[in-house]
């Protein structure tokens, strides 16, 4: 967290910020409750802790600090959430608002960068046609590219030179503008300054990336002659960095050429790579776009929604592609898209499939794309095979985040019913859990947790201490959890205790990543009156230690009875000595109890 964000968080009153969005009522000395704004409910389960400055909903499980709340309410990223909270608190922003001259300078910079990228694209095209571009032309021919296709996508070649493009563009502008273009790199000098500029793209086939208006704003360069042993060649694909023109999460490759075809076909075909996109487009399927190897973003979804609400997804079948597909499906579902998924035979990507099987076969695969529910259920079956209840619960919890994102309750219930049938969930209890989780838009099947013990509550409070006066108690609890995890591992809050024991973050809620465990911590802290004393923590730790020893003694009884048939054996002797050792440890703890009374 930046210094400014930390300053804002320290000065912000989360209760007042939350009350600017929803109605809260006091529910104790430090707690406020209200109806959760993140899911529909009739009884308030949304809680705000005024002292510890966090919120938690016991209905949907969401929790976080003031920035998390504002970010979810306004649907903005962290930096924008910080800005909104700062404005609400009357805290001046650290940067000066652009004046008209500065805005004009920014506009001039963008214009110049567009000019530089257009010149660079034309220069790369020239290099592809030159003798130096022979290897690049052979590579493209091997990928089935025709001269017409190369011209359509303005594919070029960056020669193996550190300064050829720099020399071409330098007469057009100053060094700082060249640096801002993303077309060049520079090494940091010993004094921290940037060294001379050199060409970022070298010995690469160059694919221009255009904005929706068709203007070149960035490039992807595919290395030539790279091998697994030749790491000095750099990554296989090298993209332009973020620039005033280009933000990867806001651009859909080929949308400038595909817009009309998308509207005519009534859907967009979404593939993972630029070469996949080009190969499909040039064979007549022109409603195709690509994400350049990343999962879909909200900004990309908003852009695409202007053209269609139907998407067919055809990502690469490897694990990275499957994960990207699932993330894209999740976001597109939440944004109200209708989604189908293409799975190609033999694990081929679209480019290779269409070259080997032909365009008609590929069009048939697209027409036969499976609905997202069918695809995801099959993914769950493959990822979590077996008939055990544990595997079926894992499969259900894999599906539930996708089901939750569906806006319509009827669609969610149908998805859940299909999943139960195809996963072979015969248990009426599991089927009902899945149905209820789908209807209530939960991410997981609820687990029937036992109530927290007094020891757990006390240890959670001790480990969450932020007040210097309670530091001794916190260190005592932390040391015990770290040094003797066996004393605590049977507790339902063991994961939270471990995370808190080694936490670096000031806010204990930030240290616990698991949502269920964070909910238990929130439950304890919302009811907290004062931090525990050192002697209370010591007593709780001793109680756990005694329980562990007593359990070990109980577990020794059976083996001892069996070994007693031969009391002279080494096994009986070892077991008996272990029992005596445990008895001594337990008696020592009991004497300690009496001495403290």
XYZ file of C-alpha atoms in Angstrom:
597
model
C 0.000 0.000 0.000
C 1.361 3.431 -0.926
C 2.104 6.057 1.709
C -0.793 8.178 0.454
C -3.230 5.249 0.600
C -2.053 4.465 4.149
C -2.591 8.098 5.139
C -6.104 8.061 3.692
C -6.918 4.779 5.454
C -5.740 6.158 8.795
C -7.857 9.308 8.458
C -10.972 7.720 6.950
C -13.883 6.670 9.157
C -15.213 3.486 7.573
C -18.565 3.894 9.318
C -19.164 7.307 7.735
C -17.970 6.102 4.336
C -20.244 3.047 4.417
C -23.162 5.164 5.645
C -22.843 7.288 2.513
C -23.967 4.183 0.592
C -26.187 2.163 2.955
C -28.055 2.667 6.230
C -26.314 1.379 9.368
C -27.498 1.023 12.950
C -25.400 0.714 16.104
C -25.173 -2.839 17.442
C -22.787 -2.584 20.362
C -19.934 -0.457 21.571
C -17.923 -0.698 18.367
C -20.149 -2.486 15.849
C -22.678 -1.331 13.248
C -24.958 -3.516 11.124
C -27.044 -3.109 8.001
C -28.339 -4.840 4.887
C -25.484 -6.067 2.707
C -25.184 -4.145 -0.573
C -23.437 -7.070 -2.270
C -26.262 -9.615 -2.102
C -30.005 -9.543 -1.541
C -31.116 -10.104 2.043
C -34.016 -9.199 4.319
C -32.234 -9.510 7.666
C -29.030 -7.510 8.217
C -25.861 -9.618 8.210
C -23.468 -6.849 7.138
C -21.194 -5.665 9.983
C -18.770 -2.768 10.346
C -16.195 -2.605 13.146
C -15.636 1.047 13.981
C -12.389 0.555 15.907
C -10.649 -1.970 13.706
C -11.996 -0.281 10.551
C -13.163 -3.322 8.586
C -16.449 -4.751 7.313
C -17.684 -8.327 7.041
C -20.919 -9.880 5.784
C -21.959 -13.148 7.381
C -24.393 -13.733 4.529
C -22.133 -13.686 1.477
C -18.742 -13.789 3.224
C -17.314 -10.620 1.666
C -15.006 -8.562 3.881
C -12.268 -5.970 3.677
C -11.268 -2.406 4.487
C -12.678 0.929 3.371
C -10.974 0.713 -0.032
C -12.359 -2.773 -0.657
C -15.872 -1.528 0.127
C -15.694 1.542 -2.113
C -14.004 -0.438 -4.888
C -16.836 -2.983 -4.934
C -19.559 -0.336 -4.660
C -18.150 1.844 -7.427
C -16.771 -1.053 -9.514
C -13.323 0.558 -9.645
C -9.747 -0.589 -9.068
C -7.723 0.158 -5.938
C -6.149 3.479 -7.078
C -9.542 4.914 -8.014
C -11.025 3.675 -4.722
C -8.264 5.508 -2.836
C -9.046 8.683 -4.796
C -12.788 8.421 -4.029
C -12.217 7.846 -0.315
C -9.737 10.743 -0.195
C -12.284 13.059 -1.797
C -15.006 11.945 0.601
C -12.680 12.687 3.521
C -11.553 16.031 2.115
C -7.952 14.861 1.766
C -6.087 16.637 -1.089
C -4.883 14.326 -3.833
C -1.086 14.125 -4.143
C -0.969 15.001 -7.805
C -1.934 18.272 -9.399
C -4.960 18.238 -11.687
C -4.057 18.777 -15.333
C -4.323 22.352 -16.494
C -5.278 23.154 -20.085
C -1.657 23.531 -21.244
C -0.776 20.141 -19.766
C -3.819 18.530 -21.343
C -2.774 20.025 -24.638
C 0.735 18.629 -24.142
C -0.729 15.175 -23.481
C -2.791 15.385 -26.655
C 0.303 16.406 -28.614
C 2.215 13.473 -27.143
C -0.482 11.003 -28.182
C -0.550 12.442 -31.688
C 3.220 12.143 -31.975
C 3.173 8.571 -30.619
C 0.571 7.584 -33.210
C 2.801 9.059 -35.889
C 5.838 7.171 -34.582
C 3.925 3.870 -34.503
C 2.631 4.372 -38.046
C 6.158 5.072 -39.282
C 7.517 2.077 -37.355
C 4.827 -0.224 -38.838
C 5.679 0.920 -42.372
C 9.402 0.502 -41.689
C 8.882 -3.050 -40.333
C 6.918 -3.861 -43.511
C 9.813 -2.611 -45.611
C 12.282 -4.751 -43.648
C 10.174 -7.873 -44.232
C 10.518 -7.318 -48.002
C 14.287 -6.734 -47.774
C 16.981 -9.437 -48.020
C 17.282 -9.368 -44.215
C 13.658 -10.485 -43.961
C 14.154 -13.769 -45.816
C 13.989 -15.928 -42.674
C 10.880 -14.087 -41.501
C 9.160 -14.598 -44.874
C 10.003 -18.315 -44.733
C 8.567 -18.556 -41.233
C 5.321 -16.859 -42.303
C 5.039 -19.061 -45.401
C 5.444 -22.088 -43.154
C 2.514 -20.849 -41.094
C 0.350 -20.670 -44.219
C 0.530 -16.888 -44.631
C 0.039 -15.471 -48.134
C 1.366 -12.100 -49.342
C -2.229 -10.793 -49.283
C -2.686 -11.904 -45.677
C 0.637 -10.363 -44.650
C -0.442 -7.086 -46.237
C -3.905 -7.195 -44.599
C -2.392 -7.407 -41.120
C 0.658 -5.271 -41.961
C 3.017 -7.938 -40.648
C 6.650 -6.853 -40.670
C 10.131 -7.739 -39.511
C 12.481 -6.152 -36.960
C 16.098 -6.802 -38.059
C 18.796 -7.968 -35.658
C 19.976 -4.441 -34.859
C 20.107 -2.350 -31.684
C 19.762 1.008 -33.413
C 18.169 0.644 -36.890
C 14.657 1.723 -35.814
C 16.074 4.335 -33.439
C 17.999 5.900 -36.303
C 14.853 5.898 -38.444
C 12.640 7.603 -35.830
C 15.139 9.913 -34.091
C 14.803 12.745 -36.661
C 11.046 12.847 -35.992
C 11.100 13.773 -32.289
C 13.075 14.115 -29.044
C 14.529 11.321 -26.891
C 11.873 11.544 -24.175
C 9.075 10.997 -26.683
C 10.952 8.040 -28.140
C 11.322 6.667 -24.629
C 7.551 7.073 -24.024
C 6.696 5.177 -27.221
C 7.552 1.738 -25.821
C 9.496 0.940 -28.990
C 12.854 1.231 -27.236
C 14.610 -0.006 -24.111
C 17.411 1.406 -21.981
C 19.645 -0.004 -19.266
C 19.815 1.645 -15.863
C 23.186 3.261 -15.201
C 25.223 3.139 -12.017
C 23.884 6.525 -10.908
C 20.279 5.381 -11.391
C 19.762 7.226 -14.663
C 18.624 5.575 -17.906
C 21.252 4.845 -20.496
C 21.021 5.347 -24.275
C 17.950 4.004 -26.060
C 18.178 0.858 -28.159
C 15.616 -1.035 -30.244
C 13.257 -3.105 -28.084
C 12.316 -5.475 -30.935
C 15.145 -7.316 -32.708
C 15.099 -10.333 -35.037
C 11.353 -10.712 -34.653
C 8.290 -11.040 -36.855
C 6.224 -7.957 -36.006
C 2.440 -7.959 -35.566
C 0.912 -4.469 -35.231
C -1.787 -3.992 -32.583
C -4.462 -1.474 -33.564
C -7.078 0.443 -31.618
C -10.742 0.211 -32.536
C -10.233 2.919 -35.121
C -7.515 0.908 -36.893
C -4.544 3.056 -35.792
C -1.352 1.211 -34.800
C -0.712 1.695 -31.074
C 1.614 -1.214 -30.128
C 3.348 -4.339 -31.411
C 3.878 -7.994 -30.616
C 7.195 -9.445 -31.798
C 7.645 -13.194 -32.353
C 11.268 -14.307 -32.007
C 12.930 -16.132 -34.892
C 15.334 -19.008 -34.283
C 14.708 -19.205 -30.520
C 15.307 -22.556 -28.819
C 14.877 -23.780 -25.279
C 18.670 -23.610 -24.836
C 18.956 -20.098 -26.261
C 17.386 -18.055 -23.477
C 19.424 -14.979 -24.449
C 17.067 -14.536 -27.388
C 14.415 -13.368 -24.955
C 10.787 -14.471 -24.665
C 9.069 -16.169 -27.594
C 6.573 -13.313 -27.798
C 7.509 -9.789 -26.738
C 4.790 -7.150 -26.353
C 4.956 -3.380 -26.195
C 4.829 -2.130 -22.600
C 2.016 0.039 -21.257
C 2.194 3.484 -22.873
C -0.047 6.551 -23.133
C -1.492 4.835 -26.240
C -1.633 1.206 -25.175
C -3.114 -0.682 -22.227
C -3.194 -4.435 -22.788
C -6.351 -4.978 -20.740
C -8.302 -2.434 -22.796
C -7.529 -3.699 -26.299
C -9.052 -6.579 -28.274
C -6.791 -7.664 -31.111
C -8.481 -7.434 -34.546
C -11.651 -5.724 -33.282
C -11.072 -2.953 -35.815
C -11.418 -5.483 -38.658
C -13.978 -7.782 -37.011
C -16.631 -5.283 -35.871
C -18.896 -5.513 -38.912
C -18.603 -9.316 -39.120
C -19.427 -9.663 -35.414
C -22.634 -7.687 -35.828
C -23.555 -9.645 -38.947
C -22.839 -13.093 -37.422
C -24.461 -12.182 -34.114
C -21.516 -13.406 -32.054
C -17.778 -12.933 -31.533
C -15.293 -15.807 -31.783
C -12.713 -15.287 -29.033
C -9.314 -16.961 -29.406
C -6.184 -16.733 -27.284
C -3.345 -15.794 -29.614
C -2.794 -13.288 -32.380
C -1.598 -15.948 -34.861
C -4.744 -17.975 -34.145
C -6.828 -14.880 -34.813
C -5.041 -14.025 -38.055
C -5.197 -17.593 -39.363
C -8.943 -17.879 -38.718
C -9.698 -14.415 -40.121
C -7.812 -14.955 -43.367
C -9.780 -18.132 -44.031
C -13.051 -16.269 -44.065
C -14.211 -16.395 -40.436
C -13.927 -12.676 -39.843
C -15.859 -12.255 -36.580
C -12.757 -13.367 -34.645
C -10.868 -11.425 -31.961
C -8.049 -12.287 -29.555
C -6.977 -11.410 -26.033
C -3.227 -11.688 -26.713
C -2.763 -14.546 -24.267
C -4.583 -13.072 -21.273
C -7.943 -13.692 -19.654
C -10.703 -11.240 -20.454
C -10.869 -7.992 -18.481
C -13.869 -5.892 -17.479
C -12.750 -3.129 -19.841
C -12.565 -5.568 -22.754
C -15.992 -6.954 -21.883
C -17.473 -3.441 -21.880
C -15.928 -2.738 -25.294
C -17.206 -6.004 -26.789
C -20.685 -5.519 -25.287
C -21.154 -2.565 -27.650
C -21.051 -5.023 -30.559
C -22.556 -8.296 -29.269
C -23.585 -10.183 -26.138
C -22.823 -13.636 -27.608
C -19.339 -15.143 -27.465
C -17.834 -18.435 -28.620
C -14.554 -19.108 -26.758
C -11.774 -21.186 -28.351
C -8.652 -20.958 -26.200
C -5.665 -23.315 -26.403
C -6.336 -26.688 -24.720
C -3.242 -26.643 -22.468
C -3.585 -25.877 -18.768
C -2.749 -22.189 -19.191
C -5.326 -21.887 -21.962
C -7.961 -23.755 -19.955
C -7.381 -21.506 -16.935
C -7.577 -18.385 -19.091
C -10.773 -19.732 -20.652
C -12.351 -20.304 -17.237
C -11.459 -16.789 -16.081
C -12.823 -15.310 -19.289
C -16.012 -17.364 -18.996
C -16.482 -16.206 -15.400
C -16.152 -12.526 -16.250
C -18.244 -12.717 -19.424
C -20.980 -14.544 -17.505
C -21.045 -11.829 -14.867
C -21.329 -9.200 -17.593
C -24.399 -10.926 -19.053
C -22.854 -12.613 -22.116
C -24.186 -15.872 -23.560
C -21.175 -18.184 -23.899
C -20.296 -21.360 -25.772
C -16.939 -23.142 -25.797
C -15.078 -24.875 -28.627
C -12.880 -27.867 -27.769
C -10.811 -28.966 -30.752
C -9.780 -32.575 -31.410
C -6.261 -33.812 -30.609
C -5.544 -30.774 -28.417
C -4.801 -28.511 -31.384
C -4.909 -24.713 -31.262
C -7.123 -22.916 -33.835
C -4.230 -21.991 -36.166
C -2.863 -25.513 -36.452
C -6.313 -27.113 -36.585
C -7.516 -24.953 -39.426
C -4.308 -25.569 -41.409
C -4.405 -29.350 -40.871
C -8.153 -30.045 -40.899
C -9.397 -27.239 -43.112
C -11.772 -24.319 -42.670
C -14.926 -26.428 -43.070
C -13.918 -28.687 -40.202
C -13.176 -25.668 -38.048
C -16.495 -24.036 -38.876
C -18.180 -27.293 -37.906
C -16.367 -27.220 -34.565
C -17.529 -23.646 -33.979
C -21.125 -24.569 -34.844
C -20.866 -27.475 -32.389
C -19.543 -25.339 -29.542
C -20.837 -26.538 -26.167
C -22.801 -24.349 -23.748
C -20.674 -23.133 -20.873
C -22.470 -25.305 -18.302
C -21.708 -28.492 -20.223
C -18.070 -27.489 -20.709
C -17.483 -26.533 -17.067
C -19.175 -29.658 -15.696
C -16.890 -31.803 -17.840
C -13.880 -29.803 -16.582
C -15.000 -30.493 -13.008
C -15.361 -34.233 -13.704
C -11.839 -34.407 -15.149
C -10.247 -32.269 -12.417
C -11.927 -34.136 -9.527
C -12.464 -37.767 -10.569
C -13.794 -40.420 -8.242
C -17.010 -41.211 -6.441
C -16.083 -40.019 -2.960
C -18.129 -37.288 -1.300
C -14.932 -35.257 -0.863
C -14.235 -35.250 -4.623
C -17.828 -34.363 -5.417
C -17.767 -31.445 -2.996
C -14.551 -30.223 -4.640
C -16.199 -30.480 -8.053
C -19.227 -28.560 -6.780
C -17.036 -25.836 -5.316
C -15.160 -25.604 -8.626
C -18.473 -24.900 -10.376
C -20.151 -22.622 -7.852
C -18.147 -19.438 -8.611
C -19.291 -19.770 -12.232
C -22.891 -20.527 -11.244
C -22.959 -17.591 -8.823
C -22.109 -15.142 -11.583
C -25.204 -16.014 -13.614
C -27.655 -13.107 -13.269
C -30.835 -15.224 -13.610
C -31.920 -17.466 -10.706
C -33.619 -19.947 -13.058
C -30.399 -20.392 -15.067
C -28.415 -20.923 -11.862
C -30.841 -23.571 -10.604
C -30.804 -25.392 -13.952
C -26.997 -25.359 -14.017
C -26.944 -26.812 -10.487
C -29.435 -29.533 -11.452
C -27.383 -30.495 -14.523
C -24.206 -30.550 -12.450
C -25.753 -32.833 -9.807
C -26.935 -35.273 -12.469
C -23.698 -35.381 -14.490
C -21.433 -35.508 -11.452
C -23.421 -38.447 -10.121
C -24.429 -36.733 -6.890
C -26.956 -39.176 -5.449
C -26.985 -37.745 -1.936
C -30.110 -35.671 -1.391
C -28.190 -33.566 1.128
C -25.425 -32.708 -1.354
C -27.918 -31.993 -4.122
C -29.851 -29.623 -1.864
C -26.638 -27.936 -0.719
C -25.674 -27.364 -4.354
C -29.133 -26.045 -5.231
C -29.230 -23.659 -2.271
C -25.701 -22.421 -2.929
C -26.652 -21.726 -6.557
C -29.855 -19.895 -5.648
C -28.150 -17.816 -2.953
C -25.164 -17.121 -5.233
C -22.558 -18.549 -2.884
C -19.046 -19.466 -4.006
C -18.859 -22.638 -1.926
C -21.027 -25.346 -0.445
C -21.560 -24.414 3.188
C -19.692 -26.524 5.694
C -21.372 -27.272 8.989
C -18.717 -25.852 11.275
C -18.802 -26.490 15.006
C -19.005 -23.428 17.256
C -15.711 -21.818 18.179
C -14.295 -22.871 21.530
C -13.364 -20.320 24.156
C -9.686 -21.169 23.648
C -9.936 -20.471 19.921
C -11.666 -17.156 20.476
C -9.049 -16.080 22.998
C -6.113 -17.057 20.782
C -7.593 -15.313 17.740
C -8.042 -12.155 19.797
C -4.494 -12.403 21.130
C -2.947 -12.894 17.697
C -4.973 -9.995 16.264
C -3.665 -7.535 18.868
C -2.464 -4.261 17.369
C -2.187 -2.314 20.643
C 1.405 -2.196 22.034
C -0.022 -2.916 25.506
C -1.050 -6.370 24.324
C 2.165 -7.189 22.482
C 3.441 -9.589 25.173
C 0.286 -11.688 24.948
C 0.477 -11.665 21.142
C 4.110 -12.804 21.145
C 3.332 -15.603 23.590
C 0.521 -16.921 21.373
C 2.521 -16.447 18.176
C 5.566 -18.297 19.538
C 3.456 -21.253 20.658
C 1.691 -21.603 17.279
C 4.958 -21.375 15.330
C 7.040 -23.640 17.598
C 4.378 -26.220 18.536
C 1.835 -26.446 15.676
C 0.791 -29.943 16.846
C -0.907 -28.357 19.869
C -3.252 -26.397 17.603
C -3.731 -28.424 14.407
C -6.962 -30.075 15.620
C -8.666 -26.674 15.936
C -11.039 -25.533 13.213
C -9.298 -22.137 13.152
C -5.795 -23.606 12.755
C -5.257 -21.961 9.348
C -6.224 -18.551 10.713
C -4.018 -19.010 13.781
C -1.026 -19.894 11.600
C -1.588 -16.916 9.287
C -1.931 -14.500 12.198
C 1.107 -15.912 14.000
C 3.421 -14.914 11.153
C 1.515 -11.892 9.874
C 3.443 -8.942 8.537
C 0.407 -6.797 7.702
C -0.785 -4.363 10.341
C -4.410 -5.318 9.737
C -5.090 -8.912 10.949
C -7.989 -9.259 8.481
C -5.504 -8.800 5.641
C -3.357 -11.679 6.927
C -6.054 -14.382 6.658
C -6.623 -15.260 3.001
C -9.220 -18.048 3.327
C -12.711 -16.522 3.258
C -14.217 -19.004 5.759
C -11.358 -18.505 8.221
C -11.560 -14.731 7.779
C -15.261 -14.943 8.586
C -14.500 -16.738 11.866
C -11.937 -14.081 12.755
C -14.436 -11.345 11.958
C -17.024 -13.044 14.153
C -14.600 -13.018 17.095
C -13.323 -9.472 16.621
C -16.788 -8.010 16.181
C -17.665 -9.300 19.662
C -14.351 -8.317 21.250
C -14.462 -6.084 24.321
C -10.779 -5.941 25.299
C -7.513 -7.714 24.359
C -6.695 -10.821 26.443
C -4.172 -10.748 29.264
C -0.874 -12.629 29.122
C -1.910 -15.076 31.861
C -5.131 -15.895 29.959
C -3.133 -16.752 26.853
C -0.679 -18.874 28.848
C -3.579 -20.760 30.431
C -5.208 -21.388 27.024
C -1.953 -22.695 25.552
C -1.426 -24.988 28.544
C -4.959 -26.335 28.193
C -4.272 -27.256 24.578
C -0.961 -28.855 25.522
C -2.725 -30.977 28.164
C -5.356 -32.065 25.641
C -2.668 -33.210 23.206
C -0.869 -35.232 25.908
C -4.145 -36.794 27.083
C -4.969 -37.759 23.492
C -1.522 -39.335 23.087
C -2.031 -41.303 26.295
C -5.395 -42.582 25.065
C -3.810 -43.641 21.778
C -1.121 -45.594 23.685
C -3.634 -47.759 25.593
C -4.407 -50.147 22.748
C -0.789 -50.768 21.698
C 0.221 -51.198 25.361
C -2.456 -53.852 25.947
C -1.314 -55.697 22.836
C 2.370 -55.478 23.783
C 1.654 -56.545 27.404
C 1.511 -60.163 26.248
C 5.288 -59.976 26.040
C 6.318 -57.470 28.695
C 9.996 -58.133 28.171
C 9.914 -57.121 24.526
C 11.609 -53.994 23.209
C 8.269 -52.774 21.851
C 6.542 -52.992 25.258
C 9.490 -51.287 26.967
C 9.478 -48.393 24.487
C 5.715 -47.920 24.783
C 5.825 -48.034 28.589
C 8.675 -45.504 28.727
C 6.720 -43.244 26.408
C 3.662 -43.502 28.674
C 5.732 -42.628 31.755
C 7.236 -39.664 29.920
C 3.779 -38.362 28.973
C 2.521 -38.918 32.550
C 5.418 -36.828 33.876
C 4.713 -34.039 31.389
C 1.021 -34.012 32.324
C 1.782 -34.008 36.074
C 4.209 -31.136 35.568
C 1.482 -29.119 33.842
C -1.015 -29.938 36.591
C 1.474 -28.767 39.272
C 1.891 -25.574 37.284
C -1.881 -25.105 37.413
C -1.929 -25.469 41.202
C 0.979 -23.068 41.672
C -0.783 -20.391 39.637
C -3.943 -20.587 41.756
